[in-house]
Amino acid sequence: MIDMHCHLDLYSEPHKVVNSCRQKNMYVLSVTTTPRAWSGTRMLVNGNDRINTSLGLHPQLAHERYKELDIFDDILPKARFIGEVGLDGGKNNRRHYKQQKDVFRHILASTQRASGRIMTIHSQYAASDVLDELENYPDACIPILHWFTGNKNELKRAILQGCWFSVGPAMLRTKRGRNLFINMPRDRIISETDGPFAMFNGKPLMPWNVNLVFSVISKLWGESEKAVQERILNNFRNILKISKNVIV
Ligand code: MN
């Protein structure tokens, strides 16, 4: 099982969650929201090579944390995974949009110099702008649009620009999410939860709840759940391979 976007440090008892992930032999991408949080979050999973910690600066915090871009650049040589980063054009976040863009551009310029980074990207109410930025920094990363909520044209464009997509139970519960999902290339899909932010039946999703997507995808693709899981595992291996090839 793979959870490609999860905020392990934000659960009320992160060590317990990490231990359960370990017992279940899960692969988890533990995303952070500030550069300062990276070291501590990484310590949470010390010694578990199936849990990677990504270096992030969440767009909703960009206006408060832009000064941590120096820390971002210092850590970057050690971080193969980047996120959560991106843009948020929602009405509560719009007033800091200019600062969000400055921060996102700085990050893309830095990762373009570093090369080969896998980046998990937030694009709520901002899909077109995120795609514009990625177009301006074509070698900045291997982009994964997490919980994509753009429209069909934006999706088409994202596919043409080489984006990957991580999808979770909360996204696939909505008809709109499923309609987008069926138009995403099957070889560029990875599973995620976005826990504990994302909820399911009133409870925060745990990383292992990622298995809730397999039955939904199985129906939408007309493939067995086992085939779906194998495909997602293959996709995951492929994106790692692509990243490695770029770095070398
Ligand atoms: Mn998130």
PDB file of C-alpha atoms and ligand atoms in Angstrom:
ATOM      1  CA  MET A   1       0.000   0.000   0.000  1.00  0.00           C
ATOM      2  CA  ILE A   2       1.218   3.442  -0.910  1.00  0.00           C
ATOM      3  CA  ASP A   3       0.143   6.740   0.617  1.00  0.00           C
ATOM      4  CA  MET A   4       1.830   9.355  -1.530  1.00  0.00           C
ATOM      5  CA  HIS A   5       0.596  12.382   0.416  1.00  0.00           C
ATOM      6  CA  CYS A   6       0.074  12.263   4.150  1.00  0.00           C
ATOM      7  CA  HIS A   7       0.803  14.707   6.992  1.00  0.00           C
ATOM      8  CA  LEU A   8       2.206  12.229   9.524  1.00  0.00           C
ATOM      9  CA  ASP A   9       3.402  14.976  11.881  1.00  0.00           C
ATOM     10  CA  LEU A  10      -0.091  16.421  12.231  1.00  0.00           C
ATOM     11  CA  TYR A  11      -1.784  13.343  13.724  1.00  0.00           C
ATOM     12  CA  SER A  12      -2.391  13.600  17.465  1.00  0.00           C
ATOM     13  CA  GLU A  13      -0.157  10.566  18.112  1.00  0.00           C
ATOM     14  CA  PRO A  14       2.281  10.496  15.206  1.00  0.00           C
ATOM     15  CA  HIS A  15       4.550   7.797  16.657  1.00  0.00           C
ATOM     16  CA  LYS A  16       1.660   5.364  16.882  1.00  0.00           C
ATOM     17  CA  VAL A  17       0.684   6.099  13.298  1.00  0.00           C
ATOM     18  CA  VAL A  18       4.275   5.571  12.155  1.00  0.00           C
ATOM     19  CA  ASN A  19       4.446   2.240  14.022  1.00  0.00           C
ATOM     20  CA  SER A  20       1.239   1.025  12.420  1.00  0.00           C
ATOM     21  CA  CYS A  21       2.535   2.004   8.982  1.00  0.00           C
ATOM     22  CA  ARG A  22       5.693   0.053   9.715  1.00  0.00           C
ATOM     23  CA  GLN A  23       3.732  -3.032  10.810  1.00  0.00           C
ATOM     24  CA  LYS A  24       1.654  -2.865   7.675  1.00  0.00           C
ATOM     25  CA  ASN A  25       4.812  -2.469   5.599  1.00  0.00           C
ATOM     26  CA  MET A  26       3.368   0.610   3.940  1.00  0.00           C
ATOM     27  CA  TYR A  27       5.147   3.086   1.755  1.00  0.00           C
ATOM     28  CA  VAL A  28       4.347   6.650   2.870  1.00  0.00           C
ATOM     29  CA  LEU A  29       5.379  10.052   1.638  1.00  0.00           C
ATOM     30  CA  SER A  30       5.290  12.160   4.773  1.00  0.00           C
ATOM     31  CA  VAL A  31       4.756  15.711   3.560  1.00  0.00           C
ATOM     32  CA  THR A  32       5.581  18.855   5.535  1.00  0.00           C
ATOM     33  CA  THR A  33       4.085  22.328   5.414  1.00  0.00           C
ATOM     34  CA  THR A  34       7.122  24.385   6.509  1.00  0.00           C
ATOM     35  CA  PRO A  35      10.858  23.959   5.879  1.00  0.00           C
ATOM     36  CA  ARG A  36      11.455  24.241   9.615  1.00  0.00           C
ATOM     37  CA  ALA A  37       9.287  21.165  10.220  1.00  0.00           C
ATOM     38  CA  TRP A  38      11.343  18.918   7.962  1.00  0.00           C
ATOM     39  CA  SER A  39      14.068  17.785  10.384  1.00  0.00           C
ATOM     40  CA  GLY A  40      11.700  16.924  13.227  1.00  0.00           C
ATOM     41  CA  THR A  41       9.265  15.184  10.921  1.00  0.00           C
ATOM     42  CA  ARG A  42      12.096  13.167   9.452  1.00  0.00           C
ATOM     43  CA  MET A  43      13.174  12.080  12.949  1.00  0.00           C
ATOM     44  CA  LEU A  44       9.711  10.622  13.461  1.00  0.00           C
ATOM     45  CA  VAL A  45      10.505   7.896  10.955  1.00  0.00           C
ATOM     46  CA  ASN A  46      14.204   7.492  11.576  1.00  0.00           C
ATOM     47  CA  GLY A  47      15.440   4.244  10.137  1.00  0.00           C
ATOM     48  CA  ASN A  48      12.380   3.409   8.065  1.00  0.00           C
ATOM     49  CA  ASP A  49      13.329   3.554   4.423  1.00  0.00           C
ATOM     50  CA  ARG A  50       9.732   3.006   3.309  1.00  0.00           C
ATOM     51  CA  ILE A  51       8.690   6.359   4.733  1.00  0.00           C
ATOM     52  CA  ASN A  52      10.174   9.391   3.040  1.00  0.00           C
ATOM     53  CA  THR A  53       9.832  12.930   4.316  1.00  0.00           C
ATOM     54  CA  SER A  54       9.296  15.658   1.765  1.00  0.00           C
ATOM     55  CA  LEU A  55      10.403  19.250   2.086  1.00  0.00           C
ATOM     56  CA  GLY A  56       7.463  21.643   1.829  1.00  0.00           C
ATOM     57  CA  LEU A  57       6.138  25.139   2.194  1.00  0.00           C
ATOM     58  CA  HIS A  58       2.372  25.058   1.990  1.00  0.00           C
ATOM     59  CA  PRO A  59       0.793  27.871  -0.076  1.00  0.00           C
ATOM     60  CA  GLN A  60      -1.618  28.672   2.763  1.00  0.00           C
ATOM     61  CA  LEU A  61       1.416  29.448   4.956  1.00  0.00           C
ATOM     62  CA  ALA A  62       3.521  31.198   2.306  1.00  0.00           C
ATOM     63  CA  HIS A  63       2.884  34.707   3.652  1.00  0.00           C
ATOM     64  CA  GLU A  64       3.954  33.695   7.170  1.00  0.00           C
ATOM     65  CA  ARG A  65       6.852  31.439   6.294  1.00  0.00           C
ATOM     66  CA  TYR A  66       8.520  32.945   3.212  1.00  0.00           C
ATOM     67  CA  LYS A  67      11.564  33.722   5.367  1.00  0.00           C
ATOM     68  CA  GLU A  68      12.126  29.979   5.653  1.00  0.00           C
ATOM     69  CA  LEU A  69      13.030  29.782   1.962  1.00  0.00           C
ATOM     70  CA  ASP A  70      16.673  30.006   3.072  1.00  0.00           C
ATOM     71  CA  ILE A  71      16.130  26.887   5.157  1.00  0.00           C
ATOM     72  CA  PHE A  72      14.390  25.286   2.180  1.00  0.00           C
ATOM     73  CA  ASP A  73      17.444  25.890   0.005  1.00  0.00           C
ATOM     74  CA  ASP A  74      19.798  24.601   2.710  1.00  0.00           C
ATOM     75  CA  ILE A  75      17.896  21.325   3.074  1.00  0.00           C
ATOM     76  CA  LEU A  76      17.179  20.819  -0.634  1.00  0.00           C
ATOM     77  CA  PRO A  77      20.378  18.882  -1.466  1.00  0.00           C
ATOM     78  CA  LYS A  78      19.251  16.243   1.080  1.00  0.00           C
ATOM     79  CA  ALA A  79      15.598  16.091   0.007  1.00  0.00           C
ATOM     80  CA  ARG A  80      14.567  14.008  -2.945  1.00  0.00           C
ATOM     81  CA  PHE A  81      10.857  14.674  -2.412  1.00  0.00           C
ATOM     82  CA  ILE A  82       9.329  18.151  -2.311  1.00  0.00           C
ATOM     83  CA  GLY A  83       5.909  19.105  -0.927  1.00  0.00           C
ATOM     84  CA  GLU A  84       3.496  20.199   0.029  1.00  0.00           C
ATOM     85  CA  VAL A  85       3.980  23.250  -2.181  1.00  0.00           C
ATOM     86  CA  GLY A  86       1.872  25.021  -4.794  1.00  0.00           C
ATOM     87  CA  LEU A  87      -0.824  27.689  -5.000  1.00  0.00           C
ATOM     88  CA  ASP A  88      -4.219  28.136  -3.387  1.00  0.00           C
ATOM     89  CA  GLY A  89      -6.647  30.561  -5.039  1.00  0.00           C
ATOM     90  CA  GLY A  90      -9.499  29.963  -2.586  1.00  0.00           C
ATOM     91  CA  LYS A  91     -11.247  33.025  -1.203  1.00  0.00           C
ATOM     92  CA  ASN A  92      -9.513  32.776   2.187  1.00  0.00           C
ATOM     93  CA  ASN A  93      -6.090  32.538   0.603  1.00  0.00           C
ATOM     94  CA  ARG A  94      -6.441  34.847  -2.343  1.00  0.00           C
ATOM     95  CA  ARG A  95      -5.194  37.959  -0.546  1.00  0.00           C
ATOM     96  CA  HIS A  96      -1.726  36.476  -0.180  1.00  0.00           C
ATOM     97  CA  TYR A  97      -1.691  35.114  -3.719  1.00  0.00           C
ATOM     98  CA  LYS A  98       1.163  37.312  -4.915  1.00  0.00           C
ATOM     99  CA  GLN A  99       3.342  36.073  -2.050  1.00  0.00           C
ATOM    100  CA  GLN A 100       2.304  32.478  -2.734  1.00  0.00           C
ATOM    101  CA  LYS A 101       3.489  32.897  -6.325  1.00  0.00           C
ATOM    102  CA  ASP A 102       6.808  34.405  -5.258  1.00  0.00           C
ATOM    103  CA  VAL A 103       7.393  31.489  -2.898  1.00  0.00           C
ATOM    104  CA  PHE A 104       6.356  28.851  -5.456  1.00  0.00           C
ATOM    105  CA  ARG A 105       8.610  30.427  -8.097  1.00  0.00           C
ATOM    106  CA  HIS A 106      11.541  30.489  -5.729  1.00  0.00           C
ATOM    107  CA  ILE A 107      10.984  26.799  -4.985  1.00  0.00           C
ATOM    108  CA  LEU A 108      10.724  25.889  -8.676  1.00  0.00           C
ATOM    109  CA  ALA A 109      13.884  27.830  -9.510  1.00  0.00           C
ATOM    110  CA  SER A 110      15.737  26.046  -6.702  1.00  0.00           C
ATOM    111  CA  THR A 111      14.514  22.573  -7.618  1.00  0.00           C
ATOM    112  CA  GLN A 112      15.266  23.238 -11.279  1.00  0.00           C
ATOM    113  CA  ARG A 113      18.888  23.847 -10.325  1.00  0.00           C
ATOM    114  CA  ALA A 114      18.887  20.740  -8.132  1.00  0.00           C
ATOM    115  CA  SER A 115      17.012  18.536 -10.690  1.00  0.00           C
ATOM    116  CA  GLY A 116      15.148  15.238 -10.402  1.00  0.00           C
ATOM    117  CA  ARG A 117      12.869  16.114  -7.504  1.00  0.00           C
ATOM    118  CA  ILE A 118       9.453  14.510  -7.157  1.00  0.00           C
ATOM    119  CA  MET A 119       7.040  17.251  -6.113  1.00  0.00           C
ATOM    120  CA  THR A 120       3.583  16.874  -4.557  1.00  0.00           C
ATOM    121  CA  ILE A 121       1.612  19.977  -5.489  1.00  0.00           C
ATOM    122  CA  HIS A 122      -1.478  21.691  -4.096  1.00  0.00           C
ATOM    123  CA  SER A 123      -3.490  23.454  -6.831  1.00  0.00           C
ATOM    124  CA  GLN A 124      -6.885  24.193  -5.311  1.00  0.00           C
ATOM    125  CA  TYR A 125      -8.654  26.992  -7.238  1.00  0.00           C
ATOM    126  CA  ALA A 126      -5.321  27.567  -8.933  1.00  0.00           C
ATOM    127  CA  ALA A 127      -4.811  24.745 -11.443  1.00  0.00           C
ATOM    128  CA  SER A 128      -4.175  27.008 -14.451  1.00  0.00           C
ATOM    129  CA  ASP A 129      -1.722  29.164 -12.547  1.00  0.00           C
ATOM    130  CA  VAL A 130       0.141  26.120 -11.215  1.00  0.00           C
ATOM    131  CA  LEU A 131       0.408  24.798 -14.779  1.00  0.00           C
ATOM    132  CA  ASP A 132       1.677  28.189 -15.980  1.00  0.00           C
ATOM    133  CA  GLU A 133       4.405  28.103 -13.335  1.00  0.00           C
ATOM    134  CA  LEU A 134       5.356  24.524 -14.204  1.00  0.00           C
ATOM    135  CA  GLU A 135       5.541  25.537 -17.859  1.00  0.00           C
ATOM    136  CA  ASN A 136       7.942  28.339 -16.973  1.00  0.00           C
ATOM    137  CA  TYR A 137      10.169  25.911 -15.057  1.00  0.00           C
ATOM    138  CA  PRO A 138       9.954  22.821 -17.259  1.00  0.00           C
ATOM    139  CA  ASP A 139      12.833  21.000 -15.583  1.00  0.00           C
ATOM    140  CA  ALA A 140      11.925  21.897 -12.025  1.00  0.00           C
ATOM    141  CA  CYS A 141      10.475  18.557 -10.993  1.00  0.00           C
ATOM    142  CA  ILE A 142       8.424  15.503 -11.731  1.00  0.00           C
ATOM    143  CA  PRO A 143       5.089  17.017 -10.720  1.00  0.00           C
ATOM    144  CA  ILE A 144       2.337  15.153  -8.923  1.00  0.00           C
ATOM    145  CA  LEU A 145      -0.897  17.130  -8.703  1.00  0.00           C
ATOM    146  CA  HIS A 146      -2.397  15.936  -5.461  1.00  0.00           C
ATOM    147  CA  TRP A 147      -6.207  15.848  -5.057  1.00  0.00           C
ATOM    148  CA  PHE A 148      -6.685  17.592  -8.401  1.00  0.00           C
ATOM    149  CA  THR A 149      -9.836  19.742  -8.534  1.00  0.00           C
ATOM    150  CA  GLY A 150      -9.378  21.689 -11.763  1.00  0.00           C
ATOM    151  CA  ASN A 151     -11.690  21.488 -14.766  1.00  0.00           C
ATOM    152  CA  LYS A 152     -11.478  19.148 -17.744  1.00  0.00           C
ATOM    153  CA  ASN A 153      -9.433  21.511 -19.876  1.00  0.00           C
ATOM    154  CA  GLU A 154      -6.977  22.070 -17.079  1.00  0.00           C
ATOM    155  CA  LEU A 155      -6.728  18.320 -16.682  1.00  0.00           C
ATOM    156  CA  LYS A 156      -5.958  17.905 -20.392  1.00  0.00           C
ATOM    157  CA  ARG A 157      -3.264  20.505 -20.120  1.00  0.00           C
ATOM    158  CA  ALA A 158      -1.809  18.897 -16.989  1.00  0.00           C
ATOM    159  CA  ILE A 159      -1.591  15.558 -18.799  1.00  0.00           C
ATOM    160  CA  LEU A 160       0.152  17.166 -21.786  1.00  0.00           C
ATOM    161  CA  GLN A 161       2.619  18.824 -19.410  1.00  0.00           C
ATOM    162  CA  GLY A 162       3.558  15.441 -17.968  1.00  0.00           C
ATOM    163  CA  CYS A 163       1.871  15.730 -14.581  1.00  0.00           C
ATOM    164  CA  TRP A 164       1.142  12.738 -12.384  1.00  0.00           C
ATOM    165  CA  PHE A 165      -1.873  12.539 -10.087  1.00  0.00           C
ATOM    166  CA  SER A 166      -2.334  11.296  -6.551  1.00  0.00           C
ATOM    167  CA  VAL A 167      -5.916  10.439  -5.685  1.00  0.00           C
ATOM    168  CA  GLY A 168      -7.544   9.526  -2.400  1.00  0.00           C
ATOM    169  CA  PRO A 169     -10.797   8.326  -0.857  1.00  0.00           C
ATOM    170  CA  ALA A 170     -12.086  11.870  -0.264  1.00  0.00           C
ATOM    171  CA  MET A 171     -11.580  12.855  -3.905  1.00  0.00           C
ATOM    172  CA  LEU A 172     -13.095   9.706  -5.368  1.00  0.00           C
ATOM    173  CA  ARG A 173     -16.163   9.967  -3.165  1.00  0.00           C
ATOM    174  CA  THR A 174     -17.420  12.908  -5.239  1.00  0.00           C
ATOM    175  CA  LYS A 175     -18.866  12.525  -8.714  1.00  0.00           C
ATOM    176  CA  ARG A 176     -16.754  15.430  -9.917  1.00  0.00           C
ATOM    177  CA  GLY A 177     -13.606  13.760  -8.586  1.00  0.00           C
ATOM    178  CA  ARG A 178     -14.484  10.467 -10.261  1.00  0.00           C
ATOM    179  CA  ASN A 179     -15.215  12.217 -13.579  1.00  0.00           C
ATOM    180  CA  LEU A 180     -11.779  13.803 -13.530  1.00  0.00           C
ATOM    181  CA  PHE A 181     -10.182  10.571 -12.422  1.00  0.00           C
ATOM    182  CA  ILE A 182     -11.466   8.500 -15.346  1.00  0.00           C
ATOM    183  CA  ASN A 183      -9.738  10.892 -17.726  1.00  0.00           C
ATOM    184  CA  MET A 184      -6.362  10.607 -16.009  1.00  0.00           C
ATOM    185  CA  PRO A 185      -3.745   8.303 -17.594  1.00  0.00           C
ATOM    186  CA  ARG A 186      -3.701   5.000 -15.730  1.00  0.00           C
ATOM    187  CA  ASP A 187       0.072   4.905 -15.788  1.00  0.00           C
ATOM    188  CA  ARG A 188       0.341   8.200 -13.897  1.00  0.00           C
ATOM    189  CA  ILE A 189      -1.893   7.507 -10.894  1.00  0.00           C
ATOM    190  CA  ILE A 190      -0.684   7.009  -7.322  1.00  0.00           C
ATOM    191  CA  SER A 191      -2.826   6.585  -4.198  1.00  0.00           C
ATOM    192  CA  GLU A 192      -2.898   9.057  -1.303  1.00  0.00           C
ATOM    193  CA  THR A 193      -4.968   9.990   1.750  1.00  0.00           C
ATOM    194  CA  ASP A 194      -4.020  13.615   2.629  1.00  0.00           C
ATOM    195  CA  GLY A 195      -4.715  12.593   6.210  1.00  0.00           C
ATOM    196  CA  PRO A 196      -5.362  13.891   8.751  1.00  0.00           C
ATOM    197  CA  PHE A 197      -6.773  16.882   6.824  1.00  0.00           C
ATOM    198  CA  ALA A 198      -8.899  14.746   4.548  1.00  0.00           C
ATOM    199  CA  MET A 199     -11.818  13.078   6.263  1.00  0.00           C
ATOM    200  CA  PHE A 200     -13.972  10.097   5.491  1.00  0.00           C
ATOM    201  CA  ASN A 201     -17.272   9.483   7.273  1.00  0.00           C
ATOM    202  CA  GLY A 202     -16.396  12.250   9.723  1.00  0.00           C
ATOM    203  CA  LYS A 203     -13.025  10.804  10.721  1.00  0.00           C
ATOM    204  CA  PRO A 204      -9.526  11.824   9.663  1.00  0.00           C
ATOM    205  CA  LEU A 205      -8.129   9.360   7.149  1.00  0.00           C
ATOM    206  CA  MET A 206      -5.275   7.178   8.403  1.00  0.00           C
ATOM    207  CA  PRO A 207      -2.507   6.243   5.914  1.00  0.00           C
ATOM    208  CA  TRP A 208      -3.744   2.630   5.652  1.00  0.00           C
ATOM    209  CA  ASN A 209      -7.236   3.880   4.747  1.00  0.00           C
ATOM    210  CA  VAL A 210      -5.694   4.428   1.344  1.00  0.00           C
ATOM    211  CA  ASN A 211      -7.078   0.958   0.593  1.00  0.00           C
ATOM    212  CA  LEU A 212     -10.540   2.557   0.321  1.00  0.00           C
ATOM    213  CA  VAL A 213      -9.631   3.756  -3.159  1.00  0.00           C
ATOM    214  CA  PHE A 214      -8.867   0.354  -4.611  1.00  0.00           C
ATOM    215  CA  SER A 215     -12.470  -0.830  -4.817  1.00  0.00           C
ATOM    216  CA  VAL A 216     -13.602   2.470  -6.353  1.00  0.00           C
ATOM    217  CA  ILE A 217     -10.805   2.438  -8.935  1.00  0.00           C
ATOM    218  CA  SER A 218     -11.444  -1.225  -9.646  1.00  0.00           C
ATOM    219  CA  LYS A 219     -15.016  -0.381 -10.679  1.00  0.00           C
ATOM    220  CA  LEU A 220     -14.043   2.708 -12.674  1.00  0.00           C
ATOM    221  CA  TRP A 221     -11.286   0.906 -14.572  1.00  0.00           C
ATOM    222  CA  GLY A 222     -12.989  -2.448 -14.878  1.00  0.00           C
ATOM    223  CA  GLU A 223      -9.963  -4.178 -13.369  1.00  0.00           C
ATOM    224  CA  SER A 224      -9.634  -6.381 -10.301  1.00  0.00           C
ATOM    225  CA  GLU A 225      -8.525  -4.726  -7.081  1.00  0.00           C
ATOM    226  CA  LYS A 226      -5.347  -6.738  -7.242  1.00  0.00           C
ATOM    227  CA  ALA A 227      -4.604  -5.461 -10.740  1.00  0.00           C
ATOM    228  CA  VAL A 228      -5.256  -1.893  -9.568  1.00  0.00           C
ATOM    229  CA  GLN A 229      -2.844  -2.290  -6.655  1.00  0.00           C
ATOM    230  CA  GLU A 230      -0.194  -3.774  -8.924  1.00  0.00           C
ATOM    231  CA  ARG A 231      -0.578  -0.961 -11.407  1.00  0.00           C
ATOM    232  CA  ILE A 232      -0.227   1.671  -8.693  1.00  0.00           C
ATOM    233  CA  LEU A 233       2.850  -0.058  -7.316  1.00  0.00           C
ATOM    234  CA  ASN A 234       4.322  -0.129 -10.813  1.00  0.00           C
ATOM    235  CA  ASN A 235       3.547   3.544 -11.305  1.00  0.00           C
ATOM    236  CA  PHE A 236       5.261   4.324  -8.042  1.00  0.00           C
ATOM    237  CA  ARG A 237       8.362   2.390  -9.086  1.00  0.00           C
ATOM    238  CA  ASN A 238       8.346   4.195 -12.421  1.00  0.00           C
ATOM    239  CA  ILE A 239       8.235   7.668 -10.965  1.00  0.00           C
ATOM    240  CA  LEU A 240      11.176   6.792  -8.696  1.00  0.00           C
ATOM    241  CA  LYS A 241      13.050   5.511 -11.725  1.00  0.00           C
ATOM    242  CA  ILE A 242      12.356   8.677 -13.703  1.00  0.00           C
ATOM    243  CA  SER A 243      13.588  10.799 -10.821  1.00  0.00           C
ATOM    244  CA  LYS A 244      16.749   8.743 -10.499  1.00  0.00           C
ATOM    245  CA  ASN A 245      17.500   8.970 -14.202  1.00  0.00           C
ATOM    246  CA  VAL A 246      17.180  12.736 -14.117  1.00  0.00           C
ATOM    247  CA  ILE A 247      19.475  13.053 -11.109  1.00  0.00           C
ATOM    248  CA  VAL A 248      22.164  10.866 -12.737  1.00  0.00           C
TER     249      VAL A 248
HETATM  250 MN    MN B   1      -2.054  18.038   2.115  1.00  0.00          MN
END
